[in-house]
Short mmCIF file of C-alpha atoms and ligand atoms in Angstrom, two decimals:
data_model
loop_
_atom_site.label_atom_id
_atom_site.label_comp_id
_atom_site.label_asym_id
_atom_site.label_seq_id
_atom_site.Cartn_x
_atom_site.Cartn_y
_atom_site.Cartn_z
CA UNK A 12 0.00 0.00 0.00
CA UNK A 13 0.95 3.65 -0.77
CA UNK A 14 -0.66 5.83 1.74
CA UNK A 15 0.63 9.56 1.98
CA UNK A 16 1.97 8.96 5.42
CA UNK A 17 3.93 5.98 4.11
CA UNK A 18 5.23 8.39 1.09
CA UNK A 19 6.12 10.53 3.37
CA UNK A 20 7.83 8.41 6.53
CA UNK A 21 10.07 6.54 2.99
CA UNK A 22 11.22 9.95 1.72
CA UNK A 23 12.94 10.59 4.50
CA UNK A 24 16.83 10.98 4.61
CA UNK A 25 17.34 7.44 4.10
CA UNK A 26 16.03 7.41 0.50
CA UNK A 27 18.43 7.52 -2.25
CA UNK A 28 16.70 8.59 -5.57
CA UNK A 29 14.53 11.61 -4.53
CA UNK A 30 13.02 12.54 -7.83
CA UNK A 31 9.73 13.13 -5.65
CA UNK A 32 10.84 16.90 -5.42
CA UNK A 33 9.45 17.27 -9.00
CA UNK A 34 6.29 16.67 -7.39
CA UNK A 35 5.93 20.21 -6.42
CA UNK A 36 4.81 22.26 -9.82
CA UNK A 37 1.83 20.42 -9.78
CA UNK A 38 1.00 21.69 -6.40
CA UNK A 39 1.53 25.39 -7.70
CA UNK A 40 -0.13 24.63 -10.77
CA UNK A 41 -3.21 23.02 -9.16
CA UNK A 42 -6.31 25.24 -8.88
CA UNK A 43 -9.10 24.11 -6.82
CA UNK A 44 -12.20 25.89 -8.50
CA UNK A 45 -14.47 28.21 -6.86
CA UNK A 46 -18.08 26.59 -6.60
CA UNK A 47 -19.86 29.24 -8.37
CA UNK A 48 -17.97 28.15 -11.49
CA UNK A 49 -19.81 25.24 -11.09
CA UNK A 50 -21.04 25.28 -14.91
CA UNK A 51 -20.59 22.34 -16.91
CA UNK A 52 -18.95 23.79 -20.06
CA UNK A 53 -17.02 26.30 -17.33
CA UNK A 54 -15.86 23.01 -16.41
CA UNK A 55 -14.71 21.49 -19.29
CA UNK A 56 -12.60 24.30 -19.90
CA UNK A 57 -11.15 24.40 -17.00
CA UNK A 58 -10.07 20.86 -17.06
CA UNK A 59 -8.84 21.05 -20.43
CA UNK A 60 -6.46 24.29 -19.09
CA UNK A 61 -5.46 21.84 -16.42
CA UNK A 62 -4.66 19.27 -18.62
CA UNK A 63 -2.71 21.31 -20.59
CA UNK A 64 -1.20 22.79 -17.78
CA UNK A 65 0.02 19.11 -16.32
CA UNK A 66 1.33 18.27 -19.87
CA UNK A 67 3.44 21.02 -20.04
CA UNK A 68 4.84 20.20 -16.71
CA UNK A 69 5.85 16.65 -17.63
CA UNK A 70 7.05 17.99 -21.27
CA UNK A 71 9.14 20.06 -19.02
CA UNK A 72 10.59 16.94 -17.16
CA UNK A 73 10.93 15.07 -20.07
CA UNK A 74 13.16 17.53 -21.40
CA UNK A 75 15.31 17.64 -18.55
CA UNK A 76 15.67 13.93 -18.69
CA UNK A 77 16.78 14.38 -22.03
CA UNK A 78 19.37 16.41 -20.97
CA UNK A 79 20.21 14.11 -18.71
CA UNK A 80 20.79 11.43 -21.08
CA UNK A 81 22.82 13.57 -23.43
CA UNK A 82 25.10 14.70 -20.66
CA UNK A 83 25.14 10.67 -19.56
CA UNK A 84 26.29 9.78 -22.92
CA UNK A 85 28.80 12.94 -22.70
CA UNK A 86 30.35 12.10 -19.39
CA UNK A 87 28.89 14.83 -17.69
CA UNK A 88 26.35 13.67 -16.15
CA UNK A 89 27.03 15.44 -12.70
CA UNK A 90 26.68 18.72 -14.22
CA UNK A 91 23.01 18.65 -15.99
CA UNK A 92 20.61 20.83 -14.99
CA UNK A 93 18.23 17.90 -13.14
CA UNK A 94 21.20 16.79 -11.20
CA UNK A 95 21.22 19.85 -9.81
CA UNK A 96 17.84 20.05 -8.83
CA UNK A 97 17.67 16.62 -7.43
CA UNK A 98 21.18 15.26 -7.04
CA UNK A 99 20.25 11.73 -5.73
CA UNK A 100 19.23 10.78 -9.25
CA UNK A 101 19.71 7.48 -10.61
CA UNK A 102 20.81 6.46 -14.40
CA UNK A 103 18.29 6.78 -17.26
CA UNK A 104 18.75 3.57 -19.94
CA UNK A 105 15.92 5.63 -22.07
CA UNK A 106 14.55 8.46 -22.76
CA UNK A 107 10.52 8.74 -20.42
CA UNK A 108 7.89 9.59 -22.54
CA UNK A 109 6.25 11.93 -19.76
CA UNK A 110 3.91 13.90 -21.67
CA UNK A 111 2.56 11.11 -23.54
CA UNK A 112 2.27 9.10 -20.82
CA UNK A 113 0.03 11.70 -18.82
CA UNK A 114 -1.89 11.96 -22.20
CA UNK A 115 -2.71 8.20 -22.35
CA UNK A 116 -3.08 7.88 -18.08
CA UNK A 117 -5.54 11.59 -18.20
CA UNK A 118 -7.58 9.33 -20.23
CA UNK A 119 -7.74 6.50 -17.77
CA UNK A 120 -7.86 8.50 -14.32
CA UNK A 121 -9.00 11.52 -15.27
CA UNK A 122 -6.59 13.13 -13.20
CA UNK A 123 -7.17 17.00 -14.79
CA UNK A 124 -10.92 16.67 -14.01
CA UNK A 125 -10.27 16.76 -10.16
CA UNK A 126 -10.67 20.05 -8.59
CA UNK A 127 -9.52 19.28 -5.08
CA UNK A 128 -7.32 16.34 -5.63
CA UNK A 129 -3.76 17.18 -6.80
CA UNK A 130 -1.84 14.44 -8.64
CA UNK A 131 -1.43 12.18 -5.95
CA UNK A 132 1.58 9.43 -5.69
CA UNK A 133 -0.11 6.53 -7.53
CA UNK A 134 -0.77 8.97 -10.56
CA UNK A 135 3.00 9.89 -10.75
CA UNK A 136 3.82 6.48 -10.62
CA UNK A 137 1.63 5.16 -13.10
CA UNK A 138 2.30 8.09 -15.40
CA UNK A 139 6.09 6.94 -14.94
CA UNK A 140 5.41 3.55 -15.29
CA UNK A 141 3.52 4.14 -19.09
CA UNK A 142 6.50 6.70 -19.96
CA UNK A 143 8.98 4.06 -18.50
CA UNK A 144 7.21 1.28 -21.04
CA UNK A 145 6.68 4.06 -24.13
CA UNK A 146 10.43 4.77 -23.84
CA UNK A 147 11.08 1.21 -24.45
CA UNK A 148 8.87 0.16 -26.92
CA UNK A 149 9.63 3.60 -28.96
CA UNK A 150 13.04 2.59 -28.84
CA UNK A 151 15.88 -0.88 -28.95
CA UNK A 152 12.51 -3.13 -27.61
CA UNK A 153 12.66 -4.94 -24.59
CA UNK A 154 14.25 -8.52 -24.69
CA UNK A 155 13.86 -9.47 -21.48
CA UNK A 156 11.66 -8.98 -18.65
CA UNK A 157 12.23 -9.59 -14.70
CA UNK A 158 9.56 -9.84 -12.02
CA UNK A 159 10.01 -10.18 -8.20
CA UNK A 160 7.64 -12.64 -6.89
CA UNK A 161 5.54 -11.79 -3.59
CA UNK A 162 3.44 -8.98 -4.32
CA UNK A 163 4.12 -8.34 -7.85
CA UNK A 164 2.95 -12.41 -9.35
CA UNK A 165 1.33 -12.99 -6.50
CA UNK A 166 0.08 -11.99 -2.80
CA UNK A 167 2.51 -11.77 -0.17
CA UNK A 168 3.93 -15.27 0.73
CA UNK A 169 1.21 -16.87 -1.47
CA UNK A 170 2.22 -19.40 -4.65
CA UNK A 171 1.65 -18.70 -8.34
CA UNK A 172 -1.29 -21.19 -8.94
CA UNK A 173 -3.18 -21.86 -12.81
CA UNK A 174 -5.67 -19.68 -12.27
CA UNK A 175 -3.23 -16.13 -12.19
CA UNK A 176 -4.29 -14.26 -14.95
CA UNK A 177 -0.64 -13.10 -15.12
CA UNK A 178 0.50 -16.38 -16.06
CA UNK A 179 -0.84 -16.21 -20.13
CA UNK A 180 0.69 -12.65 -20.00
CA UNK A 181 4.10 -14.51 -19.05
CA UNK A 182 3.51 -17.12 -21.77
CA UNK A 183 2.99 -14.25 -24.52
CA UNK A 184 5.98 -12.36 -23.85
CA UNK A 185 7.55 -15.86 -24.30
CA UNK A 186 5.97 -16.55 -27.33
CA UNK A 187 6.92 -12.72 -28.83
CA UNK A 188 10.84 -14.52 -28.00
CA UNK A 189 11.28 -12.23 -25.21
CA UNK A 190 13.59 -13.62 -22.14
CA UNK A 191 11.66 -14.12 -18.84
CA UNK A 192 13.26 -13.90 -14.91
CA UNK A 193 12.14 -14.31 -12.18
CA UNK A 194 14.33 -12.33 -9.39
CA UNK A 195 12.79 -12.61 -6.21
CA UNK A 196 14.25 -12.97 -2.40
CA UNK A 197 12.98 -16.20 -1.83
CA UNK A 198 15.84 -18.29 -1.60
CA UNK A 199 16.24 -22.02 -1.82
CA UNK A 200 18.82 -24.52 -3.04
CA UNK A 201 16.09 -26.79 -4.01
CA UNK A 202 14.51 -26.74 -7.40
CA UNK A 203 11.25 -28.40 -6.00
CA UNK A 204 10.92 -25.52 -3.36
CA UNK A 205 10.65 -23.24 -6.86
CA UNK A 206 8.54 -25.80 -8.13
CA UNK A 207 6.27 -25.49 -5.24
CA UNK A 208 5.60 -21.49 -5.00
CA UNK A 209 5.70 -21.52 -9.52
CA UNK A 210 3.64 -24.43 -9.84
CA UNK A 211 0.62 -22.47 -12.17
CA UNK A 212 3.55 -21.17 -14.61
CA UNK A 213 5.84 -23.38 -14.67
CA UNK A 214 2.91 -26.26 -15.41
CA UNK A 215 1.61 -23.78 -18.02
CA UNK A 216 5.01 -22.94 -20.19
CA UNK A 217 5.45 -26.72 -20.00
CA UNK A 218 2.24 -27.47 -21.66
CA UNK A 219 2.10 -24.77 -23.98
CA UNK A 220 2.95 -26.02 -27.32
CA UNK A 221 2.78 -22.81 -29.63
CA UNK A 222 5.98 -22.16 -27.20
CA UNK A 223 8.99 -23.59 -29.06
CA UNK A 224 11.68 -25.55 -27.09
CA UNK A 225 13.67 -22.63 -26.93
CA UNK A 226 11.06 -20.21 -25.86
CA UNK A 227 10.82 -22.10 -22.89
CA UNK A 228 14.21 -21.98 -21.98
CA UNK A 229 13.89 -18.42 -22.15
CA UNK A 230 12.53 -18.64 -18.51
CA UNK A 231 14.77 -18.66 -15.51
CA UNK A 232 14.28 -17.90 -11.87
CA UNK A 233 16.99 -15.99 -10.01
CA UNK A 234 16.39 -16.81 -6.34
CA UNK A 235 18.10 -14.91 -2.89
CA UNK A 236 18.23 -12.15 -5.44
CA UNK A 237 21.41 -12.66 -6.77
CA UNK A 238 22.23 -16.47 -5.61
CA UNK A 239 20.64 -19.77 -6.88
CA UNK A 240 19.91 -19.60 -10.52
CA UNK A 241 17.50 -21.63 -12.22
CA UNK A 242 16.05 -22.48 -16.11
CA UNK A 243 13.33 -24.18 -17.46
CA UNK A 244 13.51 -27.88 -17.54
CA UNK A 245 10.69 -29.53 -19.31
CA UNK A 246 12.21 -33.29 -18.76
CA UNK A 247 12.94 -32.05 -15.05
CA UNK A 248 9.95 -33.30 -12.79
CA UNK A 249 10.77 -29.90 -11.13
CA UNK A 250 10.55 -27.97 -14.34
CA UNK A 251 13.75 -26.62 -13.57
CA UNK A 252 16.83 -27.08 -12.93
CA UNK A 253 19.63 -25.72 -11.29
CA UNK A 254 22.64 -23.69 -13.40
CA UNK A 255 25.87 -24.15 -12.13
CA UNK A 256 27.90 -20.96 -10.01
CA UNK A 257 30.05 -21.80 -12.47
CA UNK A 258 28.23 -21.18 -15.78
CA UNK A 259 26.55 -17.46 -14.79
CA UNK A 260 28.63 -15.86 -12.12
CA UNK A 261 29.84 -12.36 -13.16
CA UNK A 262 33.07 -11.81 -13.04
CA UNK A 263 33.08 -9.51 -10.07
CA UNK A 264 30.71 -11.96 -7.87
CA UNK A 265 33.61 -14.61 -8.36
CA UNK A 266 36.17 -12.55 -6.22
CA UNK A 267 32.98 -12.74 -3.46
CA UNK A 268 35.00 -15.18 -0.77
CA UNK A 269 33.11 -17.61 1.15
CA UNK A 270 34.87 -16.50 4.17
CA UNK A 271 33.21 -13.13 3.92
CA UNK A 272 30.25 -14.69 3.43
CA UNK A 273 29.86 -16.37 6.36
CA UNK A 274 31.24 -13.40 7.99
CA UNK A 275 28.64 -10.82 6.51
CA UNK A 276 25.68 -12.67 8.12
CA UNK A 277 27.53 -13.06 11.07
CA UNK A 278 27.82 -9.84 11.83
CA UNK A 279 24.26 -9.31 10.04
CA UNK A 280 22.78 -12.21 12.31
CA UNK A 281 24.19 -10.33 16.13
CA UNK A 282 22.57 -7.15 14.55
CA UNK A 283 19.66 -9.23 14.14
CA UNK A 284 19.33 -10.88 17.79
CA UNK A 285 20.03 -7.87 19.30
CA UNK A 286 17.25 -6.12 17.82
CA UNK A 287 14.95 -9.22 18.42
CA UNK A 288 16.05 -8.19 22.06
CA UNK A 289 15.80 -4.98 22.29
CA UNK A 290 12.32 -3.68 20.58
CA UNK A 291 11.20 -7.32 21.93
CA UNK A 292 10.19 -8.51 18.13
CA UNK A 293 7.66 -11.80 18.34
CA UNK A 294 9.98 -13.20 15.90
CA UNK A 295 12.99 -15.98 15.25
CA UNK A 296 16.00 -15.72 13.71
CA UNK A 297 16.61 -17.83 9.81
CA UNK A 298 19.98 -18.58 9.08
CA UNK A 299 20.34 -19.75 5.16
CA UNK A 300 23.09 -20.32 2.89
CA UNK A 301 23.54 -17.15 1.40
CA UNK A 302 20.92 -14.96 3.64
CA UNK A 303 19.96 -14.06 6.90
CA UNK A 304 16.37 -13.32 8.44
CA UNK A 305 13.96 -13.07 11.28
CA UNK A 306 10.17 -13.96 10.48
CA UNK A 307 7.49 -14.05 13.19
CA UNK A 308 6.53 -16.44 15.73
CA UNK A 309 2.94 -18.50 14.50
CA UNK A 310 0.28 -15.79 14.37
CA UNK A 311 1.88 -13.30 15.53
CA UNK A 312 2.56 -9.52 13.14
CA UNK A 313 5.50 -7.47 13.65
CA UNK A 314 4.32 -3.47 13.09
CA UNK A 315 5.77 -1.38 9.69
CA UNK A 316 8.49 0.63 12.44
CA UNK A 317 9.45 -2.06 13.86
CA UNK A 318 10.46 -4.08 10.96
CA UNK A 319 11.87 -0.48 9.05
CA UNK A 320 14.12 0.00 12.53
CA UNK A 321 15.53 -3.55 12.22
CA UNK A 322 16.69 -2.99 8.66
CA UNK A 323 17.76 0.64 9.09
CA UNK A 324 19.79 -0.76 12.29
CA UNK A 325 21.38 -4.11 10.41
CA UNK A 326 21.69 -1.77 7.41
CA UNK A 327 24.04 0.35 9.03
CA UNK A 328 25.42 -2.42 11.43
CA UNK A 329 27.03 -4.42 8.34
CA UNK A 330 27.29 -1.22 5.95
CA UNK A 331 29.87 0.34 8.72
CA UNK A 332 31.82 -3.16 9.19
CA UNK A 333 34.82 -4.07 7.27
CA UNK A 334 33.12 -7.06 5.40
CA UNK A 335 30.49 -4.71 4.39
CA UNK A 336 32.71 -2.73 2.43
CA UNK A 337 34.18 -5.67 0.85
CA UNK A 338 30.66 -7.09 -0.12
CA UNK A 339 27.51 -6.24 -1.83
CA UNK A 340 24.34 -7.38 0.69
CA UNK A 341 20.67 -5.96 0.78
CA UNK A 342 19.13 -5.79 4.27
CA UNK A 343 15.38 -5.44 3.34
CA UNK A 344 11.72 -5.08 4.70
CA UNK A 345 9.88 -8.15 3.15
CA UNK A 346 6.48 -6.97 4.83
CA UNK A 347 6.27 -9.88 7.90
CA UNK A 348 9.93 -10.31 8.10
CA UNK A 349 13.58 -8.68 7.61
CA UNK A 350 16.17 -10.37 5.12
CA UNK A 351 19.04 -9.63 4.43
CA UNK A 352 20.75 -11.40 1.47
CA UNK A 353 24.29 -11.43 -0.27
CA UNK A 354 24.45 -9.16 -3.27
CA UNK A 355 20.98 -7.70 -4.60
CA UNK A 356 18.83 -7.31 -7.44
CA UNK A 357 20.93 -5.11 -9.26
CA UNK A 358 23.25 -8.26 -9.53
CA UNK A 359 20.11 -10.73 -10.38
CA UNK A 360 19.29 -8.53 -13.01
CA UNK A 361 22.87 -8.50 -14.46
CA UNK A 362 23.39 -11.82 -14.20
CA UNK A 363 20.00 -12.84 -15.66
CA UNK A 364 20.89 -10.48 -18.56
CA UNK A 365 24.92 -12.07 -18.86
CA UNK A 366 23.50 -15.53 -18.66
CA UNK A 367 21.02 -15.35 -21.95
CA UNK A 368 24.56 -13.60 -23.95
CA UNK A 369 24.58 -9.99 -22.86
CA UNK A 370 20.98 -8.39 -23.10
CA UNK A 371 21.27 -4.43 -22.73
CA UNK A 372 20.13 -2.74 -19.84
CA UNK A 373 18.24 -0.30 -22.28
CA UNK A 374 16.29 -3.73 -23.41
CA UNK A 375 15.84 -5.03 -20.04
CA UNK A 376 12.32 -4.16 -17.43
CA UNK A 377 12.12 -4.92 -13.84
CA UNK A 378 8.26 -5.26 -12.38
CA UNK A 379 8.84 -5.34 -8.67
CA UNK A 380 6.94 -3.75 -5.71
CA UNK A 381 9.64 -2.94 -3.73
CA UNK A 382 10.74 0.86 -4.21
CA UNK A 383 10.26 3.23 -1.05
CA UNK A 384 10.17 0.82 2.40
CA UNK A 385 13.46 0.53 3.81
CA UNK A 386 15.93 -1.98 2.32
CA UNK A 387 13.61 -1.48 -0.95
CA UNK A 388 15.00 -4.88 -2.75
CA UNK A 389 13.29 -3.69 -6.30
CA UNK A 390 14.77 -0.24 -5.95
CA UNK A 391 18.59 -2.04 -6.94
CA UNK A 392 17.30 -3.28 -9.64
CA UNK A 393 17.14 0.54 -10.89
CA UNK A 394 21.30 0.49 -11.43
CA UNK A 395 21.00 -2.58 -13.69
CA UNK A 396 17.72 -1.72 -16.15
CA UNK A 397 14.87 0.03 -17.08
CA UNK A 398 11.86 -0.26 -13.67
CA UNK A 399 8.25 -0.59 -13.36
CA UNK A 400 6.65 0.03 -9.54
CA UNK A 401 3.79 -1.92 -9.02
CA UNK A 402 1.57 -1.93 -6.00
CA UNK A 403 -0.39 -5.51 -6.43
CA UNK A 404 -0.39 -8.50 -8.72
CA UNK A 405 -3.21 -6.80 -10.12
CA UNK A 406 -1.30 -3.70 -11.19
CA UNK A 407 1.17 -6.43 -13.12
CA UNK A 408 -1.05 -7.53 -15.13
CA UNK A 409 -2.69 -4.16 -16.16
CA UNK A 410 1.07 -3.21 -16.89
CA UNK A 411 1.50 -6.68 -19.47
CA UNK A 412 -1.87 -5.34 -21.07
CA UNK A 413 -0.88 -2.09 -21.18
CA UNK A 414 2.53 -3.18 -22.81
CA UNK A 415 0.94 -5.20 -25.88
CA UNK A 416 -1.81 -2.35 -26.44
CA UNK A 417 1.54 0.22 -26.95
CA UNK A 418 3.69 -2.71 -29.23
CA UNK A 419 0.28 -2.83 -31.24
CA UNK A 420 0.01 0.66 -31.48
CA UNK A 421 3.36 1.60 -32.02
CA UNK A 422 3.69 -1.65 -34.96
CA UNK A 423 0.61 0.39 -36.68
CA UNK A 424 2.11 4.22 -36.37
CA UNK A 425 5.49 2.68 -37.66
CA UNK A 426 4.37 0.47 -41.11
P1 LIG B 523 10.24 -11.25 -3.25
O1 LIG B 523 9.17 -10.23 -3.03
O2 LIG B 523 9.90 -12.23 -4.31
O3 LIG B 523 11.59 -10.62 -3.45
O4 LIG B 523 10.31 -12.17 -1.92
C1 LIG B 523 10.64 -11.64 -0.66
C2 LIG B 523 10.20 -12.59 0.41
O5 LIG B 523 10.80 -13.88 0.26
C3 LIG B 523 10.67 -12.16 1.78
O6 LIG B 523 9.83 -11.19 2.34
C4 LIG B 523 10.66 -13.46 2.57
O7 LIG B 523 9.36 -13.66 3.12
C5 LIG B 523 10.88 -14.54 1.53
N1 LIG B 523 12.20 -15.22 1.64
C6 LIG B 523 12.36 -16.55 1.71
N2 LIG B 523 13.66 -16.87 1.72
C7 LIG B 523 14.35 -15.72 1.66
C8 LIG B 523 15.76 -15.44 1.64
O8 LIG B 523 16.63 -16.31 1.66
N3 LIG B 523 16.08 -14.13 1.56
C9 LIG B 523 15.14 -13.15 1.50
N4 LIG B 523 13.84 -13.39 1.52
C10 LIG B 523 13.42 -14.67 1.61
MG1 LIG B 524 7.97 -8.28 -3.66
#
């Protein structure tokens, strides 16, 4: 959920990428109507001067994205003008279609109609989301797509049965020869633990036969965000089966040395159990291969600040130790429990697109949920590709729909 107070509490200092601030034109640009103007074709005008007024403002930002890129590509890109103005500011891989994008969403949410409500969070978002998917369909294509799991396939801690309606999404961006991963958290050495929470999709791509052979190797699953890889099997009773360190480490995750591994969630683990101990957390601690977490005790909830002061404190318990330096690791909020996990997304992602022969980050969308609570796993996937923010399995499959409608239209414009 993305409740103003939760905007809010996650923009705090401990954010990184605080393009939020643009938020504020449409605050001065918003102009709650007097009633007496309360005439229908007064109305419509004013709504069309609104929507006018909200395009320019994302042509604006557009623009200085555009600048952004061109001082990216230069070398520069510390001195453009959006820098400036919000200096946390992550890559770009493509240009945003903003004003489009508020064009096609106006029609949708009808967001220059309101009188009273601003553009709220979730209209930002989703205007981002369609610029984020314009910008790549406008431009190299995308060739492969990631997706966390909880949240963004499916409810939190729940299993992708048949009956998701994202799962003949999945098996059409297959079919179109796309690449499919899934990069999500949940980590396990065992393919029949994948099997398990994939079950509906995995069944599905191995029964589909317009999918060629090859199409359905196109599917992996990344798990412990950047630790157990996984492909498509169909003569694996699984349906998958596990890829060798070997054959799809990066180069820079083979210098990782098991020492410090074991030392990372060491030190992550004390952080851990002394937090358990000291805000009294109905919770036990799970110590895994590659990751470290607490989850809570049968029916019991921890509350949002308790499990955003555990990560902050591991967070900057391992950050400031010397095997923190040496070592990637993402201490995150998973909504029940706290992980924290050697490398991150960013280095799914990379590997994902290294393993099928070197797929561009420019080519390359992440759907996760994961942006603004602390730890925000999703959010590293920002360094390594193009993102999507979704709020719900729901929201995923809206975005797959909304993807084919702009291929379609953009195959048409471009006969
Ligand atoms: P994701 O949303 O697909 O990235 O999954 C995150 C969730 O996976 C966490 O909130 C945990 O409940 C669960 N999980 C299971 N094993 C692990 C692990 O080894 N590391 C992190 N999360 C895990
Ligand atoms: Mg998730």
């Amino acid at each position: 959920m993305t409740t103003r107070y939760r905007v809010e509490y996650a923009l705090k200092s401990h954010r990184r990428d605080q393009l939020g601030l643009l938020a504020v034109p449409f605050v001065l640009r918003s102009q709650p109507t007097a009633v007496y103007q309360e005439h229908s074709l007064m109305l419509a005008a004013v709504a069309a001067d609104t929507h006018q007024r909200y395009a320019e403002i994302l042509r604006d930002v557009e623009r200085l994205i555009n600048d952004h890129i061109a001082h990216q590509k230069a070398g520069t890109a510390d001195k453009s003008k959006l820098k400036q103005l919000v200096p946390t500011v992550g890559p770009f891989f493509t240009p945003l279609m903003l004003e489009d994008a508020f064009k096609y969403q106006d029609q949708r949410r009808y967001i220059s109609r309101r009188r009273f409500v601003a553009p709220s969070f979730n209209d930002v978002r989703l205007t981002l989301n369609t610029a984020q998917l314009m910008g790549l369909v406008r431009g190299n294509k995308i060739r492969l797509v990631t997706f966390d799991g909880d949240v963004t396939l499916y409810n939190d801690g729940c299993c992708l049965t048949e009956e998701n309606p994202v799962i003949h999404r999945i098996l059409r961006l297959l079919r179109q020869g796309k690449k499919v991963g899934i990069v999500t958290a949940a980590g396990y050495t065992d393919a029949t633990k994948y099997y398990g929470r994939l079950k509906g999709l995995l069944e599905s791509v191995s029964q589909d036969d317009r999918l060629t052979q090859d199409q359905k190797n196109g599917l992996i699953v990344m798990g412990g965000e950047s630790n157990f890889l996984f492909q498509f099997d169909q003569f694996s009773p699984s349906l998958l089966t596990y890829v060798k360190r070997n054959e799809w480490l990066l180069d820079d995750m083979k210098l990782w040395r098991e020492e410090d591994i074991e030392e990372l969630l060491n030190v992550a683990e004390a952080s851990l159990r002394e937090c358990l101990t000291n805000l009294t957390l109905p919770a036990a601690v799970l110590r895994k291969a590659r990751a470290v977490g607490i989850y809570p005790l049968d029916g019991q909830k921890m509350h949002r600040e308790q499990l955003e002061e555990t990560v902050l404190v591991v967070q900057n318990t391992v950050a400031r130790s010397d095997v923190g330096k040496r070592l990637p690791f993402c201490a995150f909020n998973g909504g029940n429990d706290v992980f924290v996990d050697i490398g991150d997304k960013s280095w799914g992602v990379r590997a994902c697109q290294s393993y099928f022969g070197g797929i561009e980050r420019s080519t390359t969308l992440h759907v996760g949920d994961q942006f603004l609570s602390a730890g925000a796993n999703d959010f590293k996937a920002r360094l390594a590709c193009t993102t999507a923010w979704i709020a719900s399995p729901l929201e995923t499959v809206q975005l797959l729909d909304e993807l084919i409608e702009l291929e379609n239209d953009w195959a048409r414009k471009t006969i």
